[in-house]
PDB file of C-alpha atoms in Angstrom:
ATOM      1  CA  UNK A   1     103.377  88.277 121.567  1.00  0.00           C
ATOM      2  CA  UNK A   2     100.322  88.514 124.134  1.00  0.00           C
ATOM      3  CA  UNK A   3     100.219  85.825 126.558  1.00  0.00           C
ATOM      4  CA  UNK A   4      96.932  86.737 127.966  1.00  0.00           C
ATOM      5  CA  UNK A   5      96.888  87.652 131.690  1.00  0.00           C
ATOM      6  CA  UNK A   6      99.914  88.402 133.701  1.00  0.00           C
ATOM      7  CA  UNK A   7      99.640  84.527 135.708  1.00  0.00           C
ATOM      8  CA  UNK A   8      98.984  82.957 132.386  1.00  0.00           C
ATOM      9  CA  UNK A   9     103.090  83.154 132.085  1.00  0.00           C
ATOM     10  CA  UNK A  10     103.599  82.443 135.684  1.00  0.00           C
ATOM     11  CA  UNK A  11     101.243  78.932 135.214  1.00  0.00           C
ATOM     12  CA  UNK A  12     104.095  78.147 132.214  1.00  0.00           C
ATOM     13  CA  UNK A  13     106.439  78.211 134.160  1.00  0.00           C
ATOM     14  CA  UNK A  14     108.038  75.514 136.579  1.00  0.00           C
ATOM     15  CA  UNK A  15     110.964  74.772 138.285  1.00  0.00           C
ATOM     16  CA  UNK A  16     113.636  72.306 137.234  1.00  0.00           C
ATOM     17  CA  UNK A  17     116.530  71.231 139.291  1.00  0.00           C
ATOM     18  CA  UNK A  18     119.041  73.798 140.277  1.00  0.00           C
ATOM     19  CA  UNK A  19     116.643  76.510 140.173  1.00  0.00           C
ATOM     20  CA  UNK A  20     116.363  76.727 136.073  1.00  0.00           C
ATOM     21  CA  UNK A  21     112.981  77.295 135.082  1.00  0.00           C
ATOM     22  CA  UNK A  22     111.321  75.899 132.210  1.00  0.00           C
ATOM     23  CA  UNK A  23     107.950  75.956 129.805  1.00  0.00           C
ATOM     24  CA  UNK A  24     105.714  73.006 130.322  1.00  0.00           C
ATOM     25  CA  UNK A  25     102.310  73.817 128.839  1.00  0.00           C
ATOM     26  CA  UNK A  26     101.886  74.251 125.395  1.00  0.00           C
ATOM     27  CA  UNK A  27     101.406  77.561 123.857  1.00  0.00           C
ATOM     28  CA  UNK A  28      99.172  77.963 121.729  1.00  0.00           C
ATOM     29  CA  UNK A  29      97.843  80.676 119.104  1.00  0.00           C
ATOM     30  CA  UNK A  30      95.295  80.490 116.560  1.00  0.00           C
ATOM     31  CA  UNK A  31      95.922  82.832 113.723  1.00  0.00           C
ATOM     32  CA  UNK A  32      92.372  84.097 112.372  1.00  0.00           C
ATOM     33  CA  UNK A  33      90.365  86.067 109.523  1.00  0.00           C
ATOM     34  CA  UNK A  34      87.264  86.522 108.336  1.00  0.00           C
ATOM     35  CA  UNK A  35      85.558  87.431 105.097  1.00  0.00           C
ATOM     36  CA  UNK A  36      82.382  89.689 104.864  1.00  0.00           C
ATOM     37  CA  UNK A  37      79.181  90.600 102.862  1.00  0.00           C
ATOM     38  CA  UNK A  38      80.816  94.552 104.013  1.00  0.00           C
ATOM     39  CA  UNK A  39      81.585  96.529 106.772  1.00  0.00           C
ATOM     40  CA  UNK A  40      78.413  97.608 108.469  1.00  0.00           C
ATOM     41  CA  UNK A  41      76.702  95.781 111.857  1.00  0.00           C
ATOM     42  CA  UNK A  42      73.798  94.382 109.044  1.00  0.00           C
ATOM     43  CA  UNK A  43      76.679  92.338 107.651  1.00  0.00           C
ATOM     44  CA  UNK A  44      77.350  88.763 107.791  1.00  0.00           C
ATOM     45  CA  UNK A  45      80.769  86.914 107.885  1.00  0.00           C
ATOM     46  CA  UNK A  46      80.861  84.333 104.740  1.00  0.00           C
ATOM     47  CA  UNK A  47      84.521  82.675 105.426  1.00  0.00           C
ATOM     48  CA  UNK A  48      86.416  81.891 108.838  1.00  0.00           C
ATOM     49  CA  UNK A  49      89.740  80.761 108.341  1.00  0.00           C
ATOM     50  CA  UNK A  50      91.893  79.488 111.431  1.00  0.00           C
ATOM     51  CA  UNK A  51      95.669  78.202 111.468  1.00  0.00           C
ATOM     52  CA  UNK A  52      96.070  76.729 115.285  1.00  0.00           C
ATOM     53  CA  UNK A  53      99.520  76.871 116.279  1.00  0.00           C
ATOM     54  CA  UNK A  54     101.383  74.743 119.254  1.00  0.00           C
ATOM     55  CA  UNK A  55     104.859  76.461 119.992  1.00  0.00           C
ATOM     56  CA  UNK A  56     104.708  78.235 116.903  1.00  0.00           C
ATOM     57  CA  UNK A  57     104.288  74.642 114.394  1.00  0.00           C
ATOM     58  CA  UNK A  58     100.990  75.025 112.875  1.00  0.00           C
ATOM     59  CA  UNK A  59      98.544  71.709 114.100  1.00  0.00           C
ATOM     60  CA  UNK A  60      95.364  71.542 112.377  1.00  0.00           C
ATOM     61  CA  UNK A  61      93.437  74.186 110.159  1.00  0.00           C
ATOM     62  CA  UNK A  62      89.253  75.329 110.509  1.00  0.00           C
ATOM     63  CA  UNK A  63      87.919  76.462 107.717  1.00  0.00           C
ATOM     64  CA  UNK A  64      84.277  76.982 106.972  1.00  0.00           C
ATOM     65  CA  UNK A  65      82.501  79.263 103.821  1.00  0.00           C
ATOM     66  CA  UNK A  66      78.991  80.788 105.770  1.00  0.00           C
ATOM     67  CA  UNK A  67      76.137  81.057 104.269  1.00  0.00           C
ATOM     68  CA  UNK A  68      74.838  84.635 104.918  1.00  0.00           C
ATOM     69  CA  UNK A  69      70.855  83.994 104.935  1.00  0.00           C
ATOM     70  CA  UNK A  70      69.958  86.083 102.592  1.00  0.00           C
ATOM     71  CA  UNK A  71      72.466  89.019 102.928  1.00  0.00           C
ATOM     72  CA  UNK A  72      74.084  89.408  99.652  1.00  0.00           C
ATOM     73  CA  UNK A  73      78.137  91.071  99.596  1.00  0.00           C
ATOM     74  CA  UNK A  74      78.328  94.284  98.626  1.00  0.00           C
ATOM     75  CA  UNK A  75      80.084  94.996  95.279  1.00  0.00           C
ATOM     76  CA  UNK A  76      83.555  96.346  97.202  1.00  0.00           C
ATOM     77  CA  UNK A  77      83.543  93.237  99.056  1.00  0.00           C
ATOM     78  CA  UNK A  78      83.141  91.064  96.245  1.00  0.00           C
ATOM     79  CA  UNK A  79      86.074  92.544  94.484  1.00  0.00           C
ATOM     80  CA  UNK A  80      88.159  91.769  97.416  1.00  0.00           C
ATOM     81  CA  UNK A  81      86.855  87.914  98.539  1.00  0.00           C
ATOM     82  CA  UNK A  82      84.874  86.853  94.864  1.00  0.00           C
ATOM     83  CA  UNK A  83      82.936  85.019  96.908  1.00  0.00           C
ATOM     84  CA  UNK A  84      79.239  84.583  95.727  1.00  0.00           C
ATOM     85  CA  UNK A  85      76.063  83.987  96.639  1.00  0.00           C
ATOM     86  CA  UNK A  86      75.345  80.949  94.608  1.00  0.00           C
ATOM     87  CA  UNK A  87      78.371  79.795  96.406  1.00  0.00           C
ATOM     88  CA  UNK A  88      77.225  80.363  99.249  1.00  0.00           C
ATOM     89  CA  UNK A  89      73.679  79.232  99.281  1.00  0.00           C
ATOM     90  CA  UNK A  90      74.644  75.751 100.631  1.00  0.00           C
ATOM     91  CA  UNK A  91      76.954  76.345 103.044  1.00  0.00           C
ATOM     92  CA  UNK A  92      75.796  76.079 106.730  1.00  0.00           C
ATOM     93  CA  UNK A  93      75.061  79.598 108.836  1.00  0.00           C
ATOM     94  CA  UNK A  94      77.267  81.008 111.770  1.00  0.00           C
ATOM     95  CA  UNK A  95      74.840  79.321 114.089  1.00  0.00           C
ATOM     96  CA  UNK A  96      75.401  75.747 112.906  1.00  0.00           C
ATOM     97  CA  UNK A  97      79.380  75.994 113.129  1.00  0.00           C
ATOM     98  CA  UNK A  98      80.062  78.479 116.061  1.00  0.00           C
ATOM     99  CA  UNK A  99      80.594  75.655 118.617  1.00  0.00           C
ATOM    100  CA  UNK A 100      82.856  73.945 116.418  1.00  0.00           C
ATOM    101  CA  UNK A 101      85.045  77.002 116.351  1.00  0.00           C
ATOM    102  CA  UNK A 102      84.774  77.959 119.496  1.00  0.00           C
ATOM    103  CA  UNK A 103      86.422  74.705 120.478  1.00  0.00           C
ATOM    104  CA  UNK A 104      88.770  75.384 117.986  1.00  0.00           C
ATOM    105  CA  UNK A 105      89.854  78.713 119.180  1.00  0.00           C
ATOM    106  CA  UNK A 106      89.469  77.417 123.055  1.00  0.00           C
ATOM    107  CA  UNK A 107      92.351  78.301 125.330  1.00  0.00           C
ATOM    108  CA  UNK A 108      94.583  80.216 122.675  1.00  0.00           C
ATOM    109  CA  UNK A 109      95.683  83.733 121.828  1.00  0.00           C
ATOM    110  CA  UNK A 110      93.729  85.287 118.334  1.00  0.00           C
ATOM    111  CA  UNK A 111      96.689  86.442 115.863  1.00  0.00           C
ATOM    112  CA  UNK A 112      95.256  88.890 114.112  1.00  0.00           C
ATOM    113  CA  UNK A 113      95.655  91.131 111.213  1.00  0.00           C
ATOM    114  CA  UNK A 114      93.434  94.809 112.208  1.00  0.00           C
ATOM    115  CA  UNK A 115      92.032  92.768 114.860  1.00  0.00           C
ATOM    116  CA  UNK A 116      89.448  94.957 115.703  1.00  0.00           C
ATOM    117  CA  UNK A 117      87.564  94.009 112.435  1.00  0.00           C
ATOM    118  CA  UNK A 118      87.228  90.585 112.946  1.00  0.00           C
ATOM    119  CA  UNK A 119      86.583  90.352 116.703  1.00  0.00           C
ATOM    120  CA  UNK A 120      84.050  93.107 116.316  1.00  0.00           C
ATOM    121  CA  UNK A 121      82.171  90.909 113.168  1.00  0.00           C
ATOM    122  CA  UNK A 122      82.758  87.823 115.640  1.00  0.00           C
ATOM    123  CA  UNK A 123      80.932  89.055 118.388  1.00  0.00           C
ATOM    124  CA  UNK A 124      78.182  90.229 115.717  1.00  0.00           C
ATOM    125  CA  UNK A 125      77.293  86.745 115.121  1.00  0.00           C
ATOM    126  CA  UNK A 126      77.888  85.277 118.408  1.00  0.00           C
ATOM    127  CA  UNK A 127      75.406  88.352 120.069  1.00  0.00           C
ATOM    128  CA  UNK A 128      72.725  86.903 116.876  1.00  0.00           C
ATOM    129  CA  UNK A 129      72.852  83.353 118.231  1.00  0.00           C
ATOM    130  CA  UNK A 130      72.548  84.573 121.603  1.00  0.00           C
ATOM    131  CA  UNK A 131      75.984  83.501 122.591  1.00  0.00           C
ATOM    132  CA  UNK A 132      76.254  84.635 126.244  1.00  0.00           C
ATOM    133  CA  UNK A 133      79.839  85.687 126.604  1.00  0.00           C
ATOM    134  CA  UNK A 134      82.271  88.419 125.009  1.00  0.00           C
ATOM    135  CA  UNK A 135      84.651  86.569 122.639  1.00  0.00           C
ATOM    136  CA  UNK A 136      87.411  89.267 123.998  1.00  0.00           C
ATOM    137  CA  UNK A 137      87.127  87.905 127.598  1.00  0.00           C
ATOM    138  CA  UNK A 138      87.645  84.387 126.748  1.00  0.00           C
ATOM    139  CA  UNK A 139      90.626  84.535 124.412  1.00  0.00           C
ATOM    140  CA  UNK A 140      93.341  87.449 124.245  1.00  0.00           C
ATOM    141  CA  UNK A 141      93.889  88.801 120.530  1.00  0.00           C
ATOM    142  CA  UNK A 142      97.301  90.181 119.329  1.00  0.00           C
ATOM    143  CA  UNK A 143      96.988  92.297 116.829  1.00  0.00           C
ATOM    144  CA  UNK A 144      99.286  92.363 113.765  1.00  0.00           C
ATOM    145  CA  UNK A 145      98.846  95.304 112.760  1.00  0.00           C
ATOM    146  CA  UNK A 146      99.661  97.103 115.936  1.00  0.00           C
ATOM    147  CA  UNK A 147     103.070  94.852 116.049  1.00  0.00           C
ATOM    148  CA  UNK A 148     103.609  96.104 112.339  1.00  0.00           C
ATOM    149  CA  UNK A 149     102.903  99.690 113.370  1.00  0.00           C
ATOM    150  CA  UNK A 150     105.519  99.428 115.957  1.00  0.00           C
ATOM    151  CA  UNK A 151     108.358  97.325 114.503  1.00  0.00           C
ATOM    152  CA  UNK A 152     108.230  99.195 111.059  1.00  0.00           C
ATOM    153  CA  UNK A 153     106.803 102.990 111.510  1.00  0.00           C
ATOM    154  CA  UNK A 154     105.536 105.234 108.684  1.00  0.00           C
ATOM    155  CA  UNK A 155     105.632 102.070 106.673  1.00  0.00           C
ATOM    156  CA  UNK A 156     102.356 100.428 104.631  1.00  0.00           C
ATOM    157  CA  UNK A 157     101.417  97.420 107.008  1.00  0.00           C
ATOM    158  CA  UNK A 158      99.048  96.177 104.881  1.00  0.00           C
ATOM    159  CA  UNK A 159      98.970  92.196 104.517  1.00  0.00           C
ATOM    160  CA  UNK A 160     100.364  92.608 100.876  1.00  0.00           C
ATOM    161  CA  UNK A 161     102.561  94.921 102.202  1.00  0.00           C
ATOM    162  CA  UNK A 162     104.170  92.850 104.837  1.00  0.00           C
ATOM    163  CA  UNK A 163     104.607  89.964 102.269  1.00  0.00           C
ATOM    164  CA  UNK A 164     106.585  91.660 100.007  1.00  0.00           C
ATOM    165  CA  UNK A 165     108.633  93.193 102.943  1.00  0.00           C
ATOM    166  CA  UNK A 166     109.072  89.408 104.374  1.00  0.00           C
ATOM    167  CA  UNK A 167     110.000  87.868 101.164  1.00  0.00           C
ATOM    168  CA  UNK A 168     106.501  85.638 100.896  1.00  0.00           C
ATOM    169  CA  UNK A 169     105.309  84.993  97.308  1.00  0.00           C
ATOM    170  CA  UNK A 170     101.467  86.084  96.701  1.00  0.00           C
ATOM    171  CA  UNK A 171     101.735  86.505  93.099  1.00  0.00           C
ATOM    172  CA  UNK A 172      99.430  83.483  92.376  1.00  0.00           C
ATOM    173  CA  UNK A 173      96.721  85.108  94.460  1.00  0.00           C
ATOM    174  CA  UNK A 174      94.194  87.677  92.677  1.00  0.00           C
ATOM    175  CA  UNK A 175      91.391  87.540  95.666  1.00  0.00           C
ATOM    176  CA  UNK A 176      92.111  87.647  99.182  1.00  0.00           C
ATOM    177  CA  UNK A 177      90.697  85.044 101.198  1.00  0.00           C
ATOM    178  CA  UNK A 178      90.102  83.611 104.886  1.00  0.00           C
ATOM    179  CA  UNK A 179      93.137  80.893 104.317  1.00  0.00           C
ATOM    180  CA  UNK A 180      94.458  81.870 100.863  1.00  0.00           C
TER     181      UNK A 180
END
């Protein structure tokens, strides 16, 4: 897993009696994803879903449903998510949570599956509300599909994919969603 910069570990580190070393700070990762109106720049994230994890136990959950103003999914999308725009239409924007999960997200590393996806519709909405710094250089991101890629290669590393290889039951899920 990505620690974040190389004196990040050495900070977690401290000396006990006799020379044994030990982990005193709490580790923490927040394991993310987004849902979209699509995959362009012109689109909107609808759902942020966020697991934080201390030591690996899961703590406390963020979860918010975005409305778009007035950017409407695109029929792929819809088919993955389901989520719609009447839904939708009373839900707060990106700009009237984004400090809530900033805090959220503040001082861990991002889990995250195709990593690049996310971050990149993250920043999207932080550049919109003018947020001044690069999500990237504030928290590291580990991304799970590049661990998949490595631990099982020439494999589908999918999410659906990796559930079925780890024994998880999805069967009761037809739509994919943020924390579903």
């Amino acid at each position: 897993m990505v620690l974040g910069k190389t004196n990040s570990l050495i900070s977690l580190l401290i000396p006990r009696q006799k020379g044994v070393l030990t982990v005193s700070k709490v580790i923490k990762h927040t394991v993310l994803d987004t849902e979209t109106t699509g995959m362009t720049s012109d689109d909107r994230i609808i759902e942020i879903g966020a697991i934080l994890l201390e030591n690996r136990r899961p703590v406390k959950t963020f979860q918010a449903y975005l409305n778009p103003e007035n950017r409407s999914s695109h029929p792929e999308a819809l088919k993955v998510h389901g989520i719609t725009d009447d839904f939708l239409r009373d839900k707060p924007t990106f700009s009237e949570v984004y400090h809530t999960f900033l805090d959220f997200i503040n001082d861990s590393t991002l889990v995250i599956h195709n990593a690049a996806f996310d971050m990149r519709f993250l920043q999207y909405e932080l550049d919109r509300v003018a947020y001044p710094v690069k999500l990237a250089s504030i928290c590291p991101v580990c991304d799970t599909i590049k661990l998949a890629k490595e631990q099982f290669p020439g494999q589908k590393y999918n999410l659906d994919a990796l559930c079925r290889r780890f024994g998880i039951d999805i069967s009761h899920r037809s739509l994919h969603g943020a924390l579903k």
